[in-house]
XYZ file of C-alpha atoms in Angstrom:
423
model
C 22.380 -14.075 8.688
C 25.398 -16.307 7.903
C 23.358 -18.273 5.389
C 22.277 -15.099 3.565
C 25.848 -13.750 3.426
C 26.996 -17.139 2.120
C 24.402 -17.036 -0.681
C 25.403 -13.475 -1.634
C 29.058 -14.489 -1.901
C 28.107 -17.590 -3.901
C 25.986 -15.467 -6.275
C 28.898 -13.059 -6.778
C 31.296 -15.962 -7.507
C 28.948 -17.493 -10.079
C 28.485 -14.148 -11.823
C 32.255 -13.663 -11.883
C 32.831 -16.992 -13.638
C 30.038 -16.272 -16.118
C 31.450 -12.876 -17.022
C 34.990 -14.152 -17.333
C 33.772 -16.908 -19.675
C 31.865 -14.351 -21.717
C 34.878 -12.028 -21.999
C 37.151 -14.642 -23.613
C 36.230 -13.321 -27.094
C 39.078 -12.293 -29.439
C 40.067 -8.659 -29.193
C 39.650 -8.220 -32.942
C 35.942 -9.100 -32.689
C 35.474 -6.588 -29.894
C 37.215 -3.947 -32.010
C 34.983 -4.692 -35.014
C 31.866 -4.541 -32.817
C 32.873 -1.177 -31.421
C 33.608 0.173 -34.898
C 30.199 -0.976 -36.168
C 28.455 0.993 -33.427
C 30.191 4.314 -34.065
C 26.967 5.820 -35.398
C 25.116 5.179 -32.134
C 27.485 6.857 -29.650
C 27.938 10.423 -28.587
C 30.643 12.167 -26.628
C 30.011 13.648 -23.221
C 32.177 16.713 -22.812
C 32.472 16.459 -19.050
C 31.585 14.466 -15.968
C 29.167 17.251 -15.016
C 27.137 16.645 -18.161
C 27.007 12.950 -17.305
C 25.715 13.834 -13.832
C 23.117 16.182 -15.307
C 21.905 13.480 -17.698
C 21.536 10.951 -14.887
C 19.759 13.428 -12.630
C 17.280 14.414 -15.322
C 16.583 10.745 -16.001
C 15.869 9.918 -12.345
C 14.061 13.123 -11.326
C 10.726 12.129 -12.955
C 10.780 8.948 -10.869
C 10.728 11.095 -7.736
C 7.770 13.000 -9.138
C 5.975 9.715 -9.815
C 6.675 8.671 -6.232
C 4.997 11.820 -4.961
C 2.054 11.138 -7.295
C 1.751 7.543 -6.128
C 1.254 8.683 -2.531
C -2.371 9.058 -3.651
C -2.457 5.232 -3.766
C -0.835 4.725 -0.353
C -3.938 3.552 1.487
C -5.169 1.561 -1.510
C -1.999 -0.547 -1.651
C -1.931 -0.980 2.130
C -5.558 -2.139 2.133
C -4.811 -4.751 -0.535
C -1.761 -5.872 1.438
C -3.838 -6.258 4.615
C -6.462 -8.303 2.784
C -4.043 -10.793 1.178
C -0.935 -10.968 3.405
C -1.884 -9.471 6.784
C 0.702 -11.511 8.722
C 3.635 -11.356 6.282
C 6.948 -10.930 8.117
C 10.336 -11.579 6.534
C 13.741 -9.908 6.682
C 14.997 -10.681 3.169
C 14.767 -6.986 2.265
C 17.283 -6.122 4.990
C 19.973 -8.050 3.095
C 18.811 -7.986 -0.521
C 19.367 -4.223 -0.689
C 23.139 -4.822 -0.655
C 23.229 -7.692 -3.185
C 23.977 -5.605 -6.344
C 26.693 -3.628 -4.547
C 28.239 -6.839 -3.179
C 28.256 -8.221 -6.720
C 29.925 -5.100 -8.093
C 32.666 -5.170 -5.454
C 33.137 -8.902 -5.928
C 33.607 -8.500 -9.673
C 36.106 -5.658 -9.234
C 38.131 -7.552 -6.639
C 38.100 -10.589 -8.931
C 39.689 -8.560 -11.712
C 36.703 -8.338 -14.076
C 37.165 -5.220 -16.205
C 34.425 -2.604 -15.940
C 33.870 1.119 -16.368
C 36.472 2.094 -13.769
C 40.163 1.506 -14.411
C 40.942 0.529 -10.828
C 39.344 -0.744 -7.658
C 39.937 2.664 -6.055
C 37.859 4.455 -8.672
C 34.927 2.074 -8.168
C 35.303 2.210 -4.372
C 35.281 6.020 -4.434
C 32.063 6.046 -6.451
C 30.487 3.546 -4.050
C 31.426 5.484 -0.912
C 30.306 8.870 -2.251
C 27.055 7.418 -3.623
C 26.187 5.694 -0.345
C 27.021 8.777 1.708
C 24.922 10.970 -0.598
C 21.971 8.586 -0.375
C 22.134 8.444 3.431
C 22.377 12.230 3.737
C 19.453 12.940 1.398
C 17.083 10.295 2.733
C 17.849 11.097 6.381
C 17.286 14.813 5.824
C 13.912 14.188 4.167
C 12.838 11.522 6.660
C 13.260 13.716 9.697
C 11.837 16.793 7.974
C 8.719 15.257 6.402
C 8.037 13.001 9.447
C 5.548 10.740 7.649
C 4.169 7.957 9.831
C 4.941 4.385 8.812
C 2.015 2.123 7.814
C 2.516 0.031 10.962
C 2.538 3.171 13.136
C 5.962 2.384 14.621
C 7.686 5.691 13.783
C 7.395 8.929 11.829
C 10.268 8.398 9.378
C 8.559 6.544 6.556
C 9.165 8.876 3.597
C 11.270 8.037 1.646
C 12.284 4.375 2.001
C 15.941 4.095 2.987
C 16.086 0.382 2.179
C 14.772 1.001 -1.342
C 17.093 3.971 -1.845
C 20.069 1.797 -0.860
C 18.861 -1.024 -3.114
C 18.575 1.238 -6.178
C 21.872 2.945 -5.375
C 23.455 -0.519 -5.406
C 21.643 -1.490 -8.609
C 22.636 1.709 -10.405
C 26.277 1.349 -9.306
C 26.417 -2.211 -10.654
C 24.683 -1.185 -13.876
C 26.938 1.831 -14.453
C 30.083 -0.201 -13.789
C 29.271 -3.299 -15.879
C 25.992 -2.624 -17.717
C 27.571 -1.413 -20.980
C 29.713 -4.528 -21.293
C 27.218 -7.031 -19.858
C 23.720 -5.638 -20.609
C 21.878 -8.469 -18.838
C 23.239 -7.247 -15.491
C 21.095 -4.105 -15.666
C 17.651 -5.786 -15.525
C 19.004 -8.335 -13.008
C 20.254 -5.630 -10.632
C 17.118 -3.516 -10.870
C 15.004 -6.631 -10.428
C 16.693 -7.338 -7.090
C 16.202 -3.710 -6.077
C 12.506 -3.910 -6.961
C 12.127 -7.024 -4.804
C 13.561 -5.031 -1.915
C 10.922 -2.351 -2.397
C 8.187 -4.971 -2.622
C 9.449 -6.501 0.616
C 9.121 -3.166 2.404
C 5.454 -2.992 1.375
C 4.728 -6.609 2.266
C 6.336 -6.109 5.674
C 4.040 -3.090 6.202
C 7.028 -0.817 6.760
C 6.516 1.619 3.881
C 3.908 3.176 1.616
C 4.040 2.796 -2.163
C 5.036 6.461 -2.530
C 7.997 5.924 -0.182
C 9.258 3.094 -2.381
C 9.175 4.852 -5.746
C 10.627 8.102 -4.392
C 13.411 6.155 -2.688
C 14.217 4.455 -5.998
C 14.649 7.805 -7.741
C 16.867 9.174 -4.953
C 18.999 6.037 -5.082
C 19.637 6.339 -8.819
C 20.565 10.019 -8.475
C 22.966 9.176 -5.614
C 24.745 6.617 -7.808
C 25.293 9.234 -10.515
C 26.682 11.628 -7.902
C 29.118 8.900 -6.826
C 30.502 8.335 -10.302
C 30.598 12.075 -10.958
C 32.819 12.527 -7.883
C 35.010 9.598 -8.924
C 35.433 10.966 -12.454
C 36.301 14.425 -11.176
C 38.790 13.061 -8.633
C 40.560 10.725 -11.060
C 40.322 13.060 -14.062
C 38.164 10.837 -16.244
C 35.436 13.322 -17.099
C 36.511 14.205 -20.648
C 35.518 12.392 -23.848
C 33.619 9.553 -22.196
C 31.621 7.371 -24.567
C 27.978 7.011 -23.623
C 25.176 5.278 -25.441
C 22.704 7.441 -27.302
C 19.230 7.073 -25.834
C 16.844 6.462 -28.684
C 13.095 6.447 -28.428
C 12.718 3.053 -30.092
C 9.951 0.844 -28.780
C 11.382 -1.931 -26.618
C 10.233 -5.442 -27.414
C 9.529 -6.209 -23.750
C 7.780 -3.992 -21.192
C 6.832 -4.660 -17.585
C 4.262 -2.486 -15.818
C 2.585 -2.360 -12.411
C -0.930 -0.838 -12.581
C -2.690 0.664 -9.564
C -6.299 1.310 -10.524
C -9.776 1.892 -9.133
C -13.000 0.698 -10.707
C -16.718 1.279 -10.368
C -19.583 -0.987 -11.443
C -23.064 0.522 -11.251
C -26.256 -1.358 -10.490
C -28.919 -1.666 -13.165
C -31.860 0.705 -12.994
C -32.155 3.873 -10.940
C -30.562 2.465 -7.777
C -27.684 4.324 -6.118
C -25.800 1.132 -5.234
C -22.411 0.491 -6.880
C -19.451 -1.836 -6.500
C -16.168 -0.010 -5.812
C -12.945 -1.863 -6.663
C -9.289 -1.317 -5.840
C -6.686 -3.185 -7.869
C -2.926 -3.776 -7.863
C -1.375 -5.799 -10.659
C 1.642 -6.803 -12.689
C 1.649 -6.998 -16.469
C 3.941 -7.752 -19.379
C 3.798 -6.681 -23.033
C 5.909 -8.308 -25.732
C 6.238 -7.108 -29.313
C 7.712 -9.783 -31.626
C 10.200 -8.570 -34.193
C 8.553 -6.903 -37.199
C 5.083 -7.230 -35.667
C 2.693 -4.286 -35.602
C 0.932 -5.594 -32.467
C 2.064 -6.733 -29.056
C 0.969 -9.645 -26.852
C -0.231 -8.726 -23.371
C -0.660 -10.677 -20.113
C -1.665 -9.246 -16.730
C -2.564 -10.491 -13.255
C -4.458 -8.407 -10.662
C -5.256 -8.629 -6.968
C -8.523 -6.834 -6.195
C -10.762 -5.946 -3.297
C -14.369 -4.766 -3.661
C -16.714 -2.789 -1.442
C -20.416 -2.046 -1.862
C -21.338 1.624 -1.816
C -24.683 3.408 -1.456
C -24.407 6.933 -2.843
C -27.803 7.945 -1.484
C -26.682 7.318 2.097
C -22.986 7.946 1.394
C -22.275 4.648 3.131
C -19.833 1.835 2.405
C -20.408 -1.781 3.309
C -17.804 -3.018 5.747
C -17.684 -6.477 4.167
C -15.056 -6.962 1.463
C -14.867 -9.231 -1.526
C -11.511 -10.311 -2.898
C -10.669 -11.614 -6.360
C -7.757 -12.706 -8.503
C -8.008 -11.993 -12.222
C -5.922 -12.845 -15.296
C -5.938 -11.023 -18.635
C -4.566 -12.097 -22.006
C -4.844 -10.101 -25.206
C -3.255 -8.062 -27.976
C -2.715 -4.386 -28.607
C -1.026 -1.722 -30.679
C 1.345 1.035 -29.596
C 1.162 4.379 -31.421
C 3.931 6.948 -30.999
C 2.402 10.426 -30.819
C 5.587 12.368 -30.219
C 9.060 11.707 -28.893
C 8.525 9.916 -25.591
C 4.722 10.124 -25.775
C 2.731 7.046 -26.839
C -0.846 5.815 -26.910
C -1.459 2.114 -26.315
C -4.743 0.434 -27.277
C -5.471 -3.158 -26.314
C -8.242 -5.751 -26.134
C -8.182 -8.606 -23.627
C -10.069 -11.686 -22.498
C -10.105 -12.192 -18.743
C -10.950 -14.728 -16.067
C -11.874 -13.612 -12.552
C -11.845 -15.848 -9.508
C -13.770 -14.482 -6.537
C -12.757 -15.151 -2.934
C -15.561 -14.041 -0.642
C -14.749 -12.444 2.663
C -16.090 -14.507 5.618
C -19.768 -13.740 5.863
C -21.781 -12.845 2.764
C -24.410 -10.786 4.590
C -23.881 -7.286 5.961
C -26.120 -7.127 9.043
C -25.661 -3.371 9.455
C -26.961 -2.601 5.959
C -29.269 -5.650 5.796
C -27.624 -6.530 2.488
C -27.137 -10.020 1.037
C -24.786 -10.595 -1.904
C -24.845 -13.226 -4.605
C -21.959 -13.460 -7.032
C -20.445 -16.364 -9.055
C -17.065 -17.656 -7.964
C -15.711 -17.703 -11.524
C -16.612 -15.320 -14.322
C -15.162 -14.684 -17.796
C -15.172 -11.357 -19.573
C -13.626 -9.122 -22.206
C -12.257 -5.608 -22.040
C -10.716 -2.732 -23.964
C -8.170 -0.231 -22.714
C -6.580 3.026 -23.846
C -3.366 3.979 -22.049
C -1.495 7.214 -22.756
C 2.078 6.703 -21.614
C 5.158 8.833 -21.187
C 8.579 7.254 -21.612
C 10.838 9.738 -19.863
C 14.040 7.626 -19.754
C 15.473 4.706 -21.652
C 14.282 2.257 -18.987
C 11.386 3.865 -17.090
C 7.999 5.332 -18.028
C 4.523 6.076 -16.704
C 1.159 5.132 -18.188
C -2.429 6.084 -17.375
C -4.683 3.072 -18.115
C -8.368 3.808 -18.804
C -10.637 0.916 -19.678
C -13.997 -0.859 -19.725
C -14.605 -4.486 -18.733
C -17.631 -6.582 -19.610
C -18.512 -9.527 -17.343
C -21.902 -11.084 -18.302
C -22.363 -12.656 -14.866
C -25.298 -12.845 -12.450
C -24.217 -10.683 -9.536
C -26.944 -9.058 -7.455
C -27.775 -7.668 -4.001
C -30.888 -8.362 -1.969
C -32.227 -5.829 0.533
C -35.510 -5.842 2.486
C -36.937 -3.449 -0.098
C -35.659 -4.775 -3.430
C -33.288 -6.970 -5.401
C -30.578 -5.096 -7.327
C -28.663 -6.489 -10.266
C -25.115 -5.434 -11.030
C -24.389 -3.978 -14.459
C -22.095 -6.152 -16.623
C -19.944 -3.087 -17.424
C -17.238 -1.737 -15.119
C -15.026 1.299 -15.655
C -11.501 1.700 -14.314
C -8.582 4.114 -14.357
C -5.302 4.748 -12.597
C -1.555 4.854 -13.064
C 1.146 2.286 -13.860
C 4.906 2.455 -13.562
C 6.661 0.912 -16.598
C 10.087 -0.692 -16.999
C 11.551 -1.310 -20.470
C 13.796 -4.341 -20.873
């Protein structure tokens, strides 16, 4: 515990020195920069309008969290297959790191959004109290059981809500002046949410919903601070444009099916969780794409409505190019083509005695794929996509039963959802 607190304080000190070094620019240059951006700012008439804007931006994230509850068991199954014994308490402390950084910067005299320490402290206290009240009320009303079965207070994740409250408070206080702090703070908050999943304490839907509630709570905190200190009029806020960011991160959760050749009812069912990045170089019409996926597979016989209990696990990497087409404000269609490499890790035992089924599949296989992904960018930083694609793996994968030998089709079809973050 002492070591973690020490590292948090050290991180805050380093950030303070970096920001102070960055802020030593002449005041005339800052004035010229602000004058050159006069076309890209708009005036908010009141603190209430600022609160409404923040709430509308975060509300879709809560809706996505409710949608992602459909993937709860899928993500838990993948977690059990790859890290069944993961136990670490970093998420208990990392949730406070952005807030500790914000307070450290204010106490060190680094100028931010608030004019005094009291204004920032008021926003922090109100935001934290709001987050605790909302999450506690939902937890003990919904009474969703945790993945580890320890209690019925899983939804939403309080740790993740606190982490994103902290991240939003740091971003709102210093993000306009030091833009790199925004992705850094939300990155730490995302690691907290990932830790809750890895520790088997929360479902994926708990995490995303908690993130949305945390961001809303931070806006409530600054709304209360602005109203109390009379700073709600004529605040400058950046205009949110629908320009395509050069860098996008996304986390797909998909399911796939690969049919067997011929008239057989056997198929290979896949569940996948991944992390991808898309980068569009300046003045390029296409983007470069890279993605890594963790997958588990299960054999399925539709005729008997039976699943094989033996799993297959694989790690796959994709690299390719694509094009993003804007259909309407906030609505896009992404098309991409990729080359992929899949490494198979067989579950102990390649024969299912119950189904009298023997598998044969290469350890490494290369393939190609195409994907269409409608996506909705509902805020400046966050969006949702729906990937739909086909993969082609010309590999020799087949099953052997007492009656026949079945060959797997080289084509597999997949679909799902993916949360996006624009950097």
